PDB file of C-alpha atoms in Angstrom:
ATOM      1  CA  MET G   1      -3.672  -3.919  12.195  1.00 38.00           C
ATOM      2  CA  ALA G   2      -0.158  -3.398  13.424  1.00 42.00           C
ATOM      3  CA  GLN G   3       2.053  -6.454  13.394  1.00 43.00           C
ATOM      4  CA  GLY G   4       1.464  -8.500  16.535  1.00 44.00           C
ATOM      5  CA  CYS G   5      -1.752  -6.632  17.352  1.00 43.00           C
ATOM      6  CA  THR G   6      -4.535  -8.921  18.503  1.00 44.00           C
ATOM      7  CA  HIS G   7      -8.288  -8.341  18.277  1.00 45.00           C
ATOM      8  CA  SER G   8      -8.266  -6.908  21.808  1.00 43.00           C
ATOM      9  CA  CYS G   9      -5.453  -4.544  20.822  1.00 40.00           C
ATOM     10  CA  ALA G  10      -7.555  -3.251  17.910  1.00 45.00           C
ATOM     11  CA  VAL G  11     -10.564  -2.808  20.189  1.00 47.00           C
ATOM     12  CA  GLU G  12      -8.410  -0.848  22.629  1.00 48.00           C
ATOM     13  CA  ARG G  13      -7.217   1.428  19.814  1.00 51.00           C
ATOM     14  CA  ARG G  14     -10.791   2.035  18.633  1.00 53.00           C
ATOM     15  CA  THR G  15     -11.787   2.861  22.212  1.00 55.00           C
ATOM     16  CA  ASP G  16      -8.845   5.273  22.440  1.00 67.00           C
ATOM     17  CA  THR G  17     -10.032   6.891  19.203  1.00 66.00           C
ATOM     18  CA  GLY G  18     -13.423   7.526  20.811  1.00 72.00           C
ATOM     19  CA  THR G  19     -11.760   9.018  23.866  1.00 80.00           C
ATOM     20  CA  TRP G  20      -9.539  11.220  21.703  1.00 83.00           C
ATOM     21  CA  ALA G  21     -12.510  12.359  19.613  1.00 84.00           C
ATOM     22  CA  ARG G  22     -14.557  13.258  22.697  1.00 84.00           C
ATOM     23  CA  GLU G  23     -11.654  15.161  24.284  1.00 86.00           C
ATOM     24  CA  HIS G  24     -11.131  17.159  21.065  1.00 86.00           C
ATOM     25  CA  GLY G  25     -14.727  18.280  20.680  1.00 88.00           C
ATOM     26  CA  TYR G  26     -15.973  15.777  18.139  1.00 88.00           C
ATOM     27  CA  ARG G  27     -19.638  14.905  18.569  1.00 89.00           C
ATOM     28  CA  THR G  28     -19.798  11.785  16.371  1.00 90.00           C
ATOM     29  CA  VAL G  29     -17.424   9.100  15.128  1.00 89.00           C
ATOM     30  CA  LEU G  30     -18.383   6.975  12.110  1.00 90.00           C
ATOM     31  CA  ALA G  31     -17.086   3.488  11.421  1.00 89.00           C
ATOM     32  CA  SER G  32     -17.302   1.101   8.514  1.00 89.00           C
ATOM     33  CA  ALA G  33     -17.961  -2.135  10.347  1.00 92.00           C
ATOM     34  CA  LEU G  34     -17.133  -5.487   8.828  1.00 90.00           C
ATOM     35  CA  PRO G  35     -19.325  -8.559   8.673  1.00 89.00           C
ATOM     36  CA  ALA G  36     -19.110 -10.673  11.825  1.00 86.00           C
ATOM     37  CA  ASP G  37     -17.694 -14.200  11.959  1.00 86.00           C
ATOM     38  CA  LEU G  38     -15.412 -13.951   8.916  1.00 88.00           C
ATOM     39  CA  PRO G  39     -11.928 -14.096  10.493  1.00 87.00           C
ATOM     40  CA  ALA G  40     -10.140 -14.266   7.113  1.00 87.00           C
ATOM     41  CA  LEU G  41     -11.740 -10.966   6.023  1.00 88.00           C
ATOM     42  CA  LEU G  42     -11.104  -9.333   9.402  1.00 87.00           C
ATOM     43  CA  HIS G  43      -7.443 -10.350   9.289  1.00 85.00           C
ATOM     44  CA  LEU G  44      -7.009  -9.140   5.699  1.00 86.00           C
ATOM     45  CA  SER G  45      -8.668  -5.780   6.246  1.00 85.00           C
ATOM     46  CA  GLY G  46      -7.446  -5.060   9.767  1.00 83.00           C
ATOM     47  CA  GLY G  47     -10.932  -3.920  10.691  1.00 86.00           C
ATOM     48  CA  LEU G  48     -13.442  -4.836  13.352  1.00 91.00           C
ATOM     49  CA  PRO G  49     -16.794  -6.572  13.035  1.00 93.00           C
ATOM     50  CA  TRP G  50     -20.055  -4.730  13.614  1.00 91.00           C
ATOM     51  CA  THR G  51     -20.601  -6.759  16.792  1.00 92.00           C
ATOM     52  CA  THR G  52     -17.496  -5.208  18.363  1.00 92.00           C
ATOM     53  CA  PHE G  53     -18.544  -1.672  17.419  1.00 91.00           C
ATOM     54  CA  ALA G  54     -21.976  -2.387  18.926  1.00 93.00           C
ATOM     55  CA  ARG G  55     -20.320  -3.410  22.225  1.00 92.00           C
ATOM     56  CA  LEU G  56     -18.389  -0.110  22.142  1.00 89.00           C
ATOM     57  CA  GLY G  57     -21.651   1.840  21.959  1.00 90.00           C
ATOM     58  CA  TYR G  58     -21.890   2.426  18.205  1.00 93.00           C
ATOM     59  CA  ARG G  59     -25.348   2.258  16.646  1.00 94.00           C
ATOM     60  CA  ASP G  60     -26.104   0.723  13.282  1.00 92.00           C
ATOM     61  CA  LEU G  61     -26.958   3.326  10.617  1.00 92.00           C
ATOM     62  CA  GLY G  62     -27.634   0.697   7.980  1.00 85.00           C
ATOM     63  CA  TYR G  63     -26.290  -0.276   4.614  1.00 82.00           C
ATOM     64  CA  THR G  64     -25.660   1.501   1.339  1.00 74.00           C
ATOM     65  CA  GLU G  65     -25.957  -1.476  -1.028  1.00 81.00           C
ATOM     66  CA  ASP G  66     -28.655  -3.872  -2.199  1.00 85.00           C
ATOM     67  CA  LEU G  67     -28.896  -6.519   0.523  1.00 87.00           C
ATOM     68  CA  THR G  68     -30.477  -9.124  -1.749  1.00 88.00           C
ATOM     69  CA  GLN G  69     -27.159  -9.633  -3.546  1.00 88.00           C
ATOM     70  CA  LEU G  70     -23.695 -10.448  -2.275  1.00 88.00           C
ATOM     71  CA  PRO G  71     -21.579  -7.270  -2.081  1.00 88.00           C
ATOM     72  CA  ARG G  72     -19.098  -6.410  -4.838  1.00 83.00           C
ATOM     73  CA  TRP G  73     -16.066  -7.420  -2.768  1.00 84.00           C
ATOM     74  CA  THR G  74     -17.215 -11.078  -2.757  1.00 85.00           C
ATOM     75  CA  HIS G  75     -17.023 -11.308  -6.575  1.00 84.00           C
ATOM     76  CA  GLY G  76     -13.270 -11.319  -6.982  1.00 78.00           C
ATOM     77  CA  GLY G  77     -10.006  -9.810  -5.959  1.00 81.00           C
ATOM     78  CA  MET G  78      -9.946 -11.477  -2.550  1.00 87.00           C
ATOM     79  CA  PRO G  79      -7.411 -14.065  -1.380  1.00 90.00           C
ATOM     80  CA  PRO G  80      -8.562 -17.702  -1.473  1.00 90.00           C
ATOM     81  CA  SER G  81      -8.967 -17.779   2.318  1.00 90.00           C
ATOM     82  CA  VAL G  82     -11.622 -15.044   2.158  1.00 90.00           C
ATOM     83  CA  THR G  83     -13.331 -16.500  -0.917  1.00 90.00           C
ATOM     84  CA  ASP G  84     -13.438 -19.938   0.718  1.00 91.00           C
ATOM     85  CA  ALA G  85     -14.894 -18.467   3.918  1.00 90.00           C
ATOM     86  CA  VAL G  86     -17.653 -16.697   1.965  1.00 90.00           C
ATOM     87  CA  ARG G  87     -18.488 -19.868   0.026  1.00 91.00           C
ATOM     88  CA  ALA G  88     -18.612 -21.942   3.207  1.00 93.00           C
ATOM     89  CA  ALA G  89     -20.797 -19.393   4.977  1.00 92.00           C
ATOM     90  CA  THR G  90     -23.277 -19.156   2.094  1.00 93.00           C
ATOM     91  CA  ALA G  91     -23.383 -22.958   1.835  1.00 95.00           C
ATOM     92  CA  ALA G  92     -24.197 -23.047   5.567  1.00 95.00           C
ATOM     93  CA  GLY G  93     -27.185 -20.780   4.954  1.00 94.00           C
ATOM     94  CA  ARG G  94     -25.936 -17.239   5.590  1.00 92.00           C
ATOM     95  CA  GLY G  95     -27.826 -14.737   3.485  1.00 91.00           C
ATOM     96  CA  PRO G  96     -26.286 -11.996   1.319  1.00 90.00           C
ATOM     97  CA  GLU G  97     -27.095  -9.327   3.926  1.00 88.00           C
ATOM     98  CA  ASP G  98     -24.593 -10.924   6.333  1.00 88.00           C
ATOM     99  CA  PHE G  99     -21.656  -9.976   4.096  1.00 89.00           C
ATOM    100  CA  HIS G 100     -22.258  -6.246   3.729  1.00 88.00           C
ATOM    101  CA  PHE G 101     -20.275  -3.646   5.640  1.00 89.00           C
ATOM    102  CA  ARG G 102     -22.383  -1.578   8.029  1.00 90.00           C
ATOM    103  CA  LEU G 103     -22.099   2.119   8.658  1.00 92.00           C
ATOM    104  CA  MET G 104     -22.052   2.670  12.423  1.00 93.00           C
ATOM    105  CA  ALA G 105     -21.786   5.762  14.616  1.00 93.00           C
ATOM    106  CA  VAL G 106     -21.256   6.743  18.193  1.00 91.00           C
ATOM    107  CA  THR G 107     -22.362  10.175  19.409  1.00 90.00           C
ATOM    108  CA  PHE G 108     -20.993  11.926  22.487  1.00 86.00           C
ATOM    109  CA  ASP G 109     -22.820  14.267  24.811  1.00 78.00           C
ATOM    110  CA  ALA G 110     -21.793  17.902  24.523  1.00 64.00           C
TER     111      ALA G 110
END
């Protein structure tokens, strides 16, 4: 996200992207949506959670990885704040499927 951009700023930009896409003849916009309720990951990646995309009208197309295991990104290479958040969430009972990115799409009428 741009410096000083809040979550609502990012949502506004994503909404503007949808408007731009519709006005330029695009029928579908895809998004890689992040796991919800992991602020450290959201801040690091500058992305939006799947719950926000769902509120913007995107539908969930599913996952591309094995949901019975934690995704690759949780096994290293992340800052301690993200690693700690994942550990805390799994200790609180969140299953591996909660940490996978979701492919989401919004389709516009012709």
